[in-house]
Amino acid sequence: MNWRWLLKQAALLFSVLVIVSPVILFFVWMLSLSVKYEIDNAAYPPVLIPERFAWKNYLDVLESNRFSTYFVNSLLVTGTATLLALLVGVPAGYGIARMKAAKAAVVILVARITPGLSYLIPLFLLFQWLGLLGTLWPQIIIHLVVTVPIVIWIMIGYFETTPLELEEAAVIDGASRWQ
């Protein structure tokens, strides 16, 4: 083995460890806080591994605060927004990529880099006018405002790299345009 290769591998491993270690530390600290009693959370010096574990904390979260309702709402919002974003984004990305519509791609890029907060007041007024406040639809629509441009942008890149010959071969084999 070459010593330069070993040195490069060691440097790469060290770099990855330096970059990833804060994430691991925060995750371990969050896990530690979740199983400690309140008195241990405020202890000085801080305690990473408590002497006794408070598993009741998890039970309290599940029993109180309507956790199951919030969990189901999160699944509904993210699932619906993801499915709708894919239903809109994949065909749009395909059309833009195959038609070589560079101007449409620029519009998608502008929509993608526009801060989400710039849509906040107009969308709130729209939801208020439509009577949607207090439902899950505003959250789903806001997720769509953020995710649809990302899906379209990714799909444009994907379909631009997919050879047109694959589609032509599928048509020769009897596939329709949608297939």
JSON list of C-alpha atoms in Angstrom, two decimals:
[
{"chain": "A", "resi": 1, "resn": "MET", "atom": "CA", "xyz": [0.00, 0.00, 0.00]},
{"chain": "A", "resi": 2, "resn": "ASN", "atom": "CA", "xyz": [1.06, 3.50, -0.72]},
{"chain": "A", "resi": 3, "resn": "TRP", "atom": "CA", "xyz": [1.65, 5.71, 2.31]},
{"chain": "A", "resi": 4, "resn": "ARG", "atom": "CA", "xyz": [0.13, 8.70, 0.48]},
{"chain": "A", "resi": 5, "resn": "TRP", "atom": "CA", "xyz": [-3.09, 6.78, -0.03]},
{"chain": "A", "resi": 6, "resn": "LEU", "atom": "CA", "xyz": [-3.16, 5.90, 3.68]},
{"chain": "A", "resi": 7, "resn": "LEU", "atom": "CA", "xyz": [-2.54, 9.53, 4.60]},
{"chain": "A", "resi": 8, "resn": "LYS", "atom": "CA", "xyz": [-5.37, 10.68, 2.31]},
{"chain": "A", "resi": 9, "resn": "GLN", "atom": "CA", "xyz": [-7.73, 8.10, 3.82]},
{"chain": "A", "resi": 10, "resn": "ALA", "atom": "CA", "xyz": [-6.77, 9.16, 7.35]},
{"chain": "A", "resi": 11, "resn": "ALA", "atom": "CA", "xyz": [-7.33, 12.84, 6.44]},
{"chain": "A", "resi": 12, "resn": "LEU", "atom": "CA", "xyz": [-10.69, 11.98, 4.90]},
{"chain": "A", "resi": 13, "resn": "LEU", "atom": "CA", "xyz": [-11.73, 10.01, 7.98]},
{"chain": "A", "resi": 14, "resn": "PHE", "atom": "CA", "xyz": [-10.63, 12.83, 10.27]},
{"chain": "A", "resi": 15, "resn": "SER", "atom": "CA", "xyz": [-12.51, 15.42, 8.18]},
{"chain": "A", "resi": 16, "resn": "VAL", "atom": "CA", "xyz": [-15.70, 13.35, 8.21]},
{"chain": "A", "resi": 17, "resn": "LEU", "atom": "CA", "xyz": [-15.36, 12.85, 11.96]},
{"chain": "A", "resi": 18, "resn": "VAL", "atom": "CA", "xyz": [-14.91, 16.59, 12.56]},
{"chain": "A", "resi": 19, "resn": "ILE", "atom": "CA", "xyz": [-17.91, 17.45, 10.38]},
{"chain": "A", "resi": 20, "resn": "VAL", "atom": "CA", "xyz": [-20.23, 14.75, 11.75]},
{"chain": "A", "resi": 21, "resn": "SER", "atom": "CA", "xyz": [-19.28, 14.87, 15.44]},
{"chain": "A", "resi": 22, "resn": "PRO", "atom": "CA", "xyz": [-21.35, 17.97, 16.33]},
{"chain": "A", "resi": 23, "resn": "VAL", "atom": "CA", "xyz": [-24.44, 16.33, 14.85]},
{"chain": "A", "resi": 24, "resn": "ILE", "atom": "CA", "xyz": [-23.82, 13.16, 16.81]},
{"chain": "A", "resi": 25, "resn": "LEU", "atom": "CA", "xyz": [-23.13, 15.15, 19.98]},
{"chain": "A", "resi": 26, "resn": "PHE", "atom": "CA", "xyz": [-26.40, 17.10, 19.70]},
{"chain": "A", "resi": 27, "resn": "PHE", "atom": "CA", "xyz": [-28.35, 13.93, 19.00]},
{"chain": "A", "resi": 28, "resn": "VAL", "atom": "CA", "xyz": [-26.82, 12.16, 22.02]},
{"chain": "A", "resi": 29, "resn": "TRP", "atom": "CA", "xyz": [-27.44, 15.23, 24.20]},
{"chain": "A", "resi": 30, "resn": "MET", "atom": "CA", "xyz": [-31.08, 15.40, 23.08]},
{"chain": "A", "resi": 31, "resn": "LEU", "atom": "CA", "xyz": [-31.51, 11.71, 23.86]},
{"chain": "A", "resi": 32, "resn": "SER", "atom": "CA", "xyz": [-29.87, 12.24, 27.25]},
{"chain": "A", "resi": 33, "resn": "LEU", "atom": "CA", "xyz": [-32.20, 15.14, 28.06]},
{"chain": "A", "resi": 34, "resn": "SER", "atom": "CA", "xyz": [-35.22, 13.05, 27.17]},
{"chain": "A", "resi": 35, "resn": "VAL", "atom": "CA", "xyz": [-34.44, 10.32, 29.73]},
{"chain": "A", "resi": 36, "resn": "LYS", "atom": "CA", "xyz": [-33.39, 12.55, 32.64]},
{"chain": "A", "resi": 37, "resn": "TYR", "atom": "CA", "xyz": [-35.46, 13.96, 35.45]},
{"chain": "A", "resi": 38, "resn": "GLU", "atom": "CA", "xyz": [-35.96, 17.73, 35.58]},
{"chain": "A", "resi": 39, "resn": "ILE", "atom": "CA", "xyz": [-33.42, 18.14, 38.40]},
{"chain": "A", "resi": 40, "resn": "ASP", "atom": "CA", "xyz": [-30.75, 16.34, 36.33]},
{"chain": "A", "resi": 41, "resn": "ASN", "atom": "CA", "xyz": [-31.43, 18.57, 33.32]},
{"chain": "A", "resi": 42, "resn": "ALA", "atom": "CA", "xyz": [-30.52, 21.66, 35.35]},
{"chain": "A", "resi": 43, "resn": "ALA", "atom": "CA", "xyz": [-27.53, 20.09, 37.12]},
{"chain": "A", "resi": 44, "resn": "TYR", "atom": "CA", "xyz": [-24.14, 21.77, 37.12]},
{"chain": "A", "resi": 45, "resn": "PRO", "atom": "CA", "xyz": [-21.85, 20.37, 35.85]},
{"chain": "A", "resi": 46, "resn": "PRO", "atom": "CA", "xyz": [-24.06, 18.84, 33.17]},
{"chain": "A", "resi": 47, "resn": "VAL", "atom": "CA", "xyz": [-24.70, 15.10, 33.38]},
{"chain": "A", "resi": 48, "resn": "LEU", "atom": "CA", "xyz": [-24.64, 13.15, 30.11]},
{"chain": "A", "resi": 49, "resn": "ILE", "atom": "CA", "xyz": [-25.62, 9.74, 31.47]},
{"chain": "A", "resi": 50, "resn": "PRO", "atom": "CA", "xyz": [-28.02, 10.01, 34.42]},
{"chain": "A", "resi": 51, "resn": "GLU", "atom": "CA", "xyz": [-27.91, 7.68, 37.43]},
{"chain": "A", "resi": 52, "resn": "ARG", "atom": "CA", "xyz": [-31.60, 6.84, 37.00]},
{"chain": "A", "resi": 53, "resn": "PHE", "atom": "CA", "xyz": [-33.61, 7.04, 33.82]},
{"chain": "A", "resi": 54, "resn": "ALA", "atom": "CA", "xyz": [-36.99, 8.76, 33.55]},
{"chain": "A", "resi": 55, "resn": "TRP", "atom": "CA", "xyz": [-38.75, 6.54, 30.99]},
{"chain": "A", "resi": 56, "resn": "LYS", "atom": "CA", "xyz": [-41.98, 8.08, 32.20]},
{"chain": "A", "resi": 57, "resn": "ASN", "atom": "CA", "xyz": [-41.14, 11.17, 30.10]},
{"chain": "A", "resi": 58, "resn": "TYR", "atom": "CA", "xyz": [-41.96, 9.25, 26.93]},
{"chain": "A", "resi": 59, "resn": "LEU", "atom": "CA", "xyz": [-45.19, 7.94, 28.41]},
{"chain": "A", "resi": 60, "resn": "ASP", "atom": "CA", "xyz": [-46.18, 11.46, 29.46]},
{"chain": "A", "resi": 61, "resn": "VAL", "atom": "CA", "xyz": [-45.66, 12.76, 25.93]},
{"chain": "A", "resi": 62, "resn": "LEU", "atom": "CA", "xyz": [-47.72, 9.97, 24.42]},
{"chain": "A", "resi": 63, "resn": "GLU", "atom": "CA", "xyz": [-50.55, 10.37, 26.94]},
{"chain": "A", "resi": 64, "resn": "SER", "atom": "CA", "xyz": [-50.78, 14.15, 27.03]},
{"chain": "A", "resi": 65, "resn": "ASN", "atom": "CA", "xyz": [-50.73, 16.97, 24.49]},
{"chain": "A", "resi": 66, "resn": "ARG", "atom": "CA", "xyz": [-52.81, 15.02, 21.95]},
{"chain": "A", "resi": 67, "resn": "PHE", "atom": "CA", "xyz": [-49.64, 13.50, 20.51]},
{"chain": "A", "resi": 68, "resn": "SER", "atom": "CA", "xyz": [-51.49, 10.99, 18.34]},
{"chain": "A", "resi": 69, "resn": "THR", "atom": "CA", "xyz": [-53.62, 13.75, 16.75]},
{"chain": "A", "resi": 70, "resn": "TYR", "atom": "CA", "xyz": [-50.54, 15.83, 15.94]},
{"chain": "A", "resi": 71, "resn": "PHE", "atom": "CA", "xyz": [-48.72, 12.78, 14.59]},
{"chain": "A", "resi": 72, "resn": "VAL", "atom": "CA", "xyz": [-51.62, 11.88, 12.28]},
{"chain": "A", "resi": 73, "resn": "ASN", "atom": "CA", "xyz": [-51.88, 15.53, 11.16]},
{"chain": "A", "resi": 74, "resn": "SER", "atom": "CA", "xyz": [-48.16, 15.54, 10.32]},
{"chain": "A", "resi": 75, "resn": "LEU", "atom": "CA", "xyz": [-48.53, 12.35, 8.30]},
{"chain": "A", "resi": 76, "resn": "LEU", "atom": "CA", "xyz": [-51.54, 13.77, 6.44]},
{"chain": "A", "resi": 77, "resn": "VAL", "atom": "CA", "xyz": [-49.86, 17.08, 5.65]},
{"chain": "A", "resi": 78, "resn": "THR", "atom": "CA", "xyz": [-46.52, 15.64, 4.53]},
{"chain": "A", "resi": 79, "resn": "GLY", "atom": "CA", "xyz": [-48.04, 12.69, 2.70]},
{"chain": "A", "resi": 80, "resn": "THR", "atom": "CA", "xyz": [-50.58, 14.78, 0.79]},
{"chain": "A", "resi": 81, "resn": "ALA", "atom": "CA", "xyz": [-48.04, 17.49, -0.01]},
{"chain": "A", "resi": 82, "resn": "THR", "atom": "CA", "xyz": [-45.51, 14.93, -1.24]},
{"chain": "A", "resi": 83, "resn": "LEU", "atom": "CA", "xyz": [-48.03, 13.11, -3.44]},
{"chain": "A", "resi": 84, "resn": "LEU", "atom": "CA", "xyz": [-49.38, 16.33, -4.92]},
{"chain": "A", "resi": 85, "resn": "ALA", "atom": "CA", "xyz": [-45.86, 17.67, -5.50]},
{"chain": "A", "resi": 86, "resn": "LEU", "atom": "CA", "xyz": [-44.94, 14.50, -7.36]},
{"chain": "A", "resi": 87, "resn": "LEU", "atom": "CA", "xyz": [-48.17, 14.54, -9.38]},
{"chain": "A", "resi": 88, "resn": "VAL", "atom": "CA", "xyz": [-47.43, 18.10, -10.50]},
{"chain": "A", "resi": 89, "resn": "GLY", "atom": "CA", "xyz": [-43.63, 18.12, -10.50]},
{"chain": "A", "resi": 90, "resn": "VAL", "atom": "CA", "xyz": [-42.77, 14.98, -12.45]},
{"chain": "A", "resi": 91, "resn": "PRO", "atom": "CA", "xyz": [-44.85, 15.77, -15.56]},
{"chain": "A", "resi": 92, "resn": "ALA", "atom": "CA", "xyz": [-43.77, 19.42, -15.43]},
{"chain": "A", "resi": 93, "resn": "GLY", "atom": "CA", "xyz": [-40.12, 18.44, -15.18]},
{"chain": "A", "resi": 94, "resn": "TYR", "atom": "CA", "xyz": [-40.54, 15.99, -18.05]},
{"chain": "A", "resi": 95, "resn": "GLY", "atom": "CA", "xyz": [-42.22, 18.58, -20.26]},
{"chain": "A", "resi": 96, "resn": "ILE", "atom": "CA", "xyz": [-39.67, 21.28, -19.55]},
{"chain": "A", "resi": 97, "resn": "ALA", "atom": "CA", "xyz": [-36.74, 18.91, -20.09]},
{"chain": "A", "resi": 98, "resn": "ARG", "atom": "CA", "xyz": [-38.04, 17.37, -23.32]},
{"chain": "A", "resi": 99, "resn": "MET", "atom": "CA", "xyz": [-39.21, 20.64, -24.85]},
{"chain": "A", "resi": 100, "resn": "LYS", "atom": "CA", "xyz": [-35.91, 22.29, -23.91]},
{"chain": "A", "resi": 101, "resn": "ALA", "atom": "CA", "xyz": [-37.85, 25.17, -22.38]},
{"chain": "A", "resi": 102, "resn": "ALA", "atom": "CA", "xyz": [-34.99, 27.12, -20.83]},
{"chain": "A", "resi": 103, "resn": "LYS", "atom": "CA", "xyz": [-37.17, 30.12, -19.97]},
{"chain": "A", "resi": 104, "resn": "ALA", "atom": "CA", "xyz": [-39.60, 27.94, -18.00]},
{"chain": "A", "resi": 105, "resn": "ALA", "atom": "CA", "xyz": [-36.64, 26.41, -16.16]},
{"chain": "A", "resi": 106, "resn": "VAL", "atom": "CA", "xyz": [-35.49, 29.92, -15.20]},
{"chain": "A", "resi": 107, "resn": "VAL", "atom": "CA", "xyz": [-38.96, 30.67, -13.82]},
{"chain": "A", "resi": 108, "resn": "ILE", "atom": "CA", "xyz": [-38.78, 27.47, -11.75]},
{"chain": "A", "resi": 109, "resn": "LEU", "atom": "CA", "xyz": [-35.33, 28.47, -10.52]},
{"chain": "A", "resi": 110, "resn": "VAL", "atom": "CA", "xyz": [-36.62, 31.89, -9.46]},
{"chain": "A", "resi": 111, "resn": "ALA", "atom": "CA", "xyz": [-39.55, 30.24, -7.65]},
{"chain": "A", "resi": 112, "resn": "ARG", "atom": "CA", "xyz": [-37.10, 27.90, -5.96]},
{"chain": "A", "resi": 113, "resn": "ILE", "atom": "CA", "xyz": [-34.76, 30.60, -4.67]},
{"chain": "A", "resi": 114, "resn": "THR", "atom": "CA", "xyz": [-37.52, 32.99, -3.57]},
{"chain": "A", "resi": 115, "resn": "PRO", "atom": "CA", "xyz": [-37.75, 32.98, 0.24]},
{"chain": "A", "resi": 116, "resn": "GLY", "atom": "CA", "xyz": [-40.84, 31.20, 1.51]},
{"chain": "A", "resi": 117, "resn": "LEU", "atom": "CA", "xyz": [-41.65, 34.09, 3.85]},
{"chain": "A", "resi": 118, "resn": "SER", "atom": "CA", "xyz": [-42.34, 36.34, 0.87]},
{"chain": "A", "resi": 119, "resn": "TYR", "atom": "CA", "xyz": [-45.47, 34.27, 0.19]},
{"chain": "A", "resi": 120, "resn": "LEU", "atom": "CA", "xyz": [-46.69, 34.42, 3.79]},
{"chain": "A", "resi": 121, "resn": "ILE", "atom": "CA", "xyz": [-48.97, 37.49, 3.82]},
{"chain": "A", "resi": 122, "resn": "PRO", "atom": "CA", "xyz": [-50.62, 36.90, 0.39]},
{"chain": "A", "resi": 123, "resn": "LEU", "atom": "CA", "xyz": [-51.25, 33.25, 1.24]},
{"chain": "A", "resi": 124, "resn": "PHE", "atom": "CA", "xyz": [-52.67, 34.12, 4.66]},
{"chain": "A", "resi": 125, "resn": "LEU", "atom": "CA", "xyz": [-55.07, 36.60, 3.09]},
{"chain": "A", "resi": 126, "resn": "LEU", "atom": "CA", "xyz": [-56.05, 34.03, 0.47]},
{"chain": "A", "resi": 127, "resn": "PHE", "atom": "CA", "xyz": [-56.67, 31.33, 3.10]},
{"chain": "A", "resi": 128, "resn": "GLN", "atom": "CA", "xyz": [-58.69, 33.79, 5.18]},
{"chain": "A", "resi": 129, "resn": "TRP", "atom": "CA", "xyz": [-60.79, 34.76, 2.14]},
{"chain": "A", "resi": 130, "resn": "LEU", "atom": "CA", "xyz": [-61.37, 31.08, 1.26]},
{"chain": "A", "resi": 131, "resn": "GLY", "atom": "CA", "xyz": [-62.25, 30.21, 4.87]},
{"chain": "A", "resi": 132, "resn": "LEU", "atom": "CA", "xyz": [-59.47, 27.63, 5.15]},
{"chain": "A", "resi": 133, "resn": "LEU", "atom": "CA", "xyz": [-57.94, 28.91, 8.39]},
{"chain": "A", "resi": 134, "resn": "GLY", "atom": "CA", "xyz": [-58.04, 26.24, 11.08]},
{"chain": "A", "resi": 135, "resn": "THR", "atom": "CA", "xyz": [-57.78, 23.36, 8.58]},
{"chain": "A", "resi": 136, "resn": "LEU", "atom": "CA", "xyz": [-54.81, 21.36, 7.29]},
{"chain": "A", "resi": 137, "resn": "TRP", "atom": "CA", "xyz": [-55.11, 22.69, 3.73]},
{"chain": "A", "resi": 138, "resn": "PRO", "atom": "CA", "xyz": [-53.06, 25.86, 4.33]},
{"chain": "A", "resi": 139, "resn": "GLN", "atom": "CA", "xyz": [-50.16, 23.78, 5.61]},
{"chain": "A", "resi": 140, "resn": "ILE", "atom": "CA", "xyz": [-50.40, 21.41, 2.65]},
{"chain": "A", "resi": 141, "resn": "ILE", "atom": "CA", "xyz": [-50.47, 24.32, 0.18]},
{"chain": "A", "resi": 142, "resn": "ILE", "atom": "CA", "xyz": [-47.52, 26.04, 1.87]},
{"chain": "A", "resi": 143, "resn": "HIS", "atom": "CA", "xyz": [-45.56, 22.79, 1.67]},
{"chain": "A", "resi": 144, "resn": "LEU", "atom": "CA", "xyz": [-46.43, 22.66, -2.03]},
{"chain": "A", "resi": 145, "resn": "VAL", "atom": "CA", "xyz": [-45.20, 26.21, -2.58]},
{"chain": "A", "resi": 146, "resn": "VAL", "atom": "CA", "xyz": [-41.82, 25.12, -1.26]},
{"chain": "A", "resi": 147, "resn": "THR", "atom": "CA", "xyz": [-41.56, 21.57, -2.63]},
{"chain": "A", "resi": 148, "resn": "VAL", "atom": "CA", "xyz": [-43.03, 21.76, -6.14]},
{"chain": "A", "resi": 149, "resn": "PRO", "atom": "CA", "xyz": [-40.20, 23.95, -7.54]},
{"chain": "A", "resi": 150, "resn": "ILE", "atom": "CA", "xyz": [-37.65, 21.62, -5.96]},
{"chain": "A", "resi": 151, "resn": "VAL", "atom": "CA", "xyz": [-39.33, 18.53, -7.45]},
{"chain": "A", "resi": 152, "resn": "ILE", "atom": "CA", "xyz": [-39.56, 20.17, -10.87]},
{"chain": "A", "resi": 153, "resn": "TRP", "atom": "CA", "xyz": [-35.92, 21.27, -10.76]},
{"chain": "A", "resi": 154, "resn": "ILE", "atom": "CA", "xyz": [-34.72, 17.79, -9.78]},
{"chain": "A", "resi": 155, "resn": "MET", "atom": "CA", "xyz": [-36.91, 16.15, -12.43]},
{"chain": "A", "resi": 156, "resn": "ILE", "atom": "CA", "xyz": [-35.62, 18.49, -15.14]},
{"chain": "A", "resi": 157, "resn": "GLY", "atom": "CA", "xyz": [-32.08, 17.37, -14.33]},
{"chain": "A", "resi": 158, "resn": "TYR", "atom": "CA", "xyz": [-33.13, 13.73, -14.28]},
{"chain": "A", "resi": 159, "resn": "PHE", "atom": "CA", "xyz": [-35.02, 13.79, -17.57]},
{"chain": "A", "resi": 160, "resn": "GLU", "atom": "CA", "xyz": [-32.26, 15.77, -19.30]},
{"chain": "A", "resi": 161, "resn": "THR", "atom": "CA", "xyz": [-29.81, 12.99, -18.48]},
{"chain": "A", "resi": 162, "resn": "THR", "atom": "CA", "xyz": [-32.20, 10.21, -19.56]},
{"chain": "A", "resi": 163, "resn": "PRO", "atom": "CA", "xyz": [-31.47, 9.29, -23.19]},
{"chain": "A", "resi": 164, "resn": "LEU", "atom": "CA", "xyz": [-34.29, 9.96, -25.64]},
{"chain": "A", "resi": 165, "resn": "GLU", "atom": "CA", "xyz": [-33.45, 6.61, -27.27]},
{"chain": "A", "resi": 166, "resn": "LEU", "atom": "CA", "xyz": [-34.95, 4.81, -24.27]},
{"chain": "A", "resi": 167, "resn": "GLU", "atom": "CA", "xyz": [-38.33, 6.43, -24.94]},
{"chain": "A", "resi": 168, "resn": "GLU", "atom": "CA", "xyz": [-38.05, 5.71, -28.65]},
{"chain": "A", "resi": 169, "resn": "ALA", "atom": "CA", "xyz": [-37.28, 2.05, -27.92]},
{"chain": "A", "resi": 170, "resn": "ALA", "atom": "CA", "xyz": [-40.28, 1.82, -25.59]},
{"chain": "A", "resi": 171, "resn": "VAL", "atom": "CA", "xyz": [-42.57, 3.27, -28.29]},
{"chain": "A", "resi": 172, "resn": "ILE", "atom": "CA", "xyz": [-41.23, 0.72, -30.79]},
{"chain": "A", "resi": 173, "resn": "ASP", "atom": "CA", "xyz": [-41.97, -2.04, -28.24]},
{"chain": "A", "resi": 174, "resn": "GLY", "atom": "CA", "xyz": [-45.59, -0.88, -28.06]},
{"chain": "A", "resi": 175, "resn": "ALA", "atom": "CA", "xyz": [-45.62, 1.55, -25.09]},
{"chain": "A", "resi": 176, "resn": "SER", "atom": "CA", "xyz": [-47.86, 4.58, -25.29]},
{"chain": "A", "resi": 177, "resn": "ARG", "atom": "CA", "xyz": [-46.60, 8.12, -24.71]},
{"chain": "A", "resi": 178, "resn": "TRP", "atom": "CA", "xyz": [-47.75, 8.04, -21.06]},
{"chain": "A", "resi": 179, "resn": "GLN", "atom": "CA", "xyz": [-46.16, 4.66, -20.41]}
]
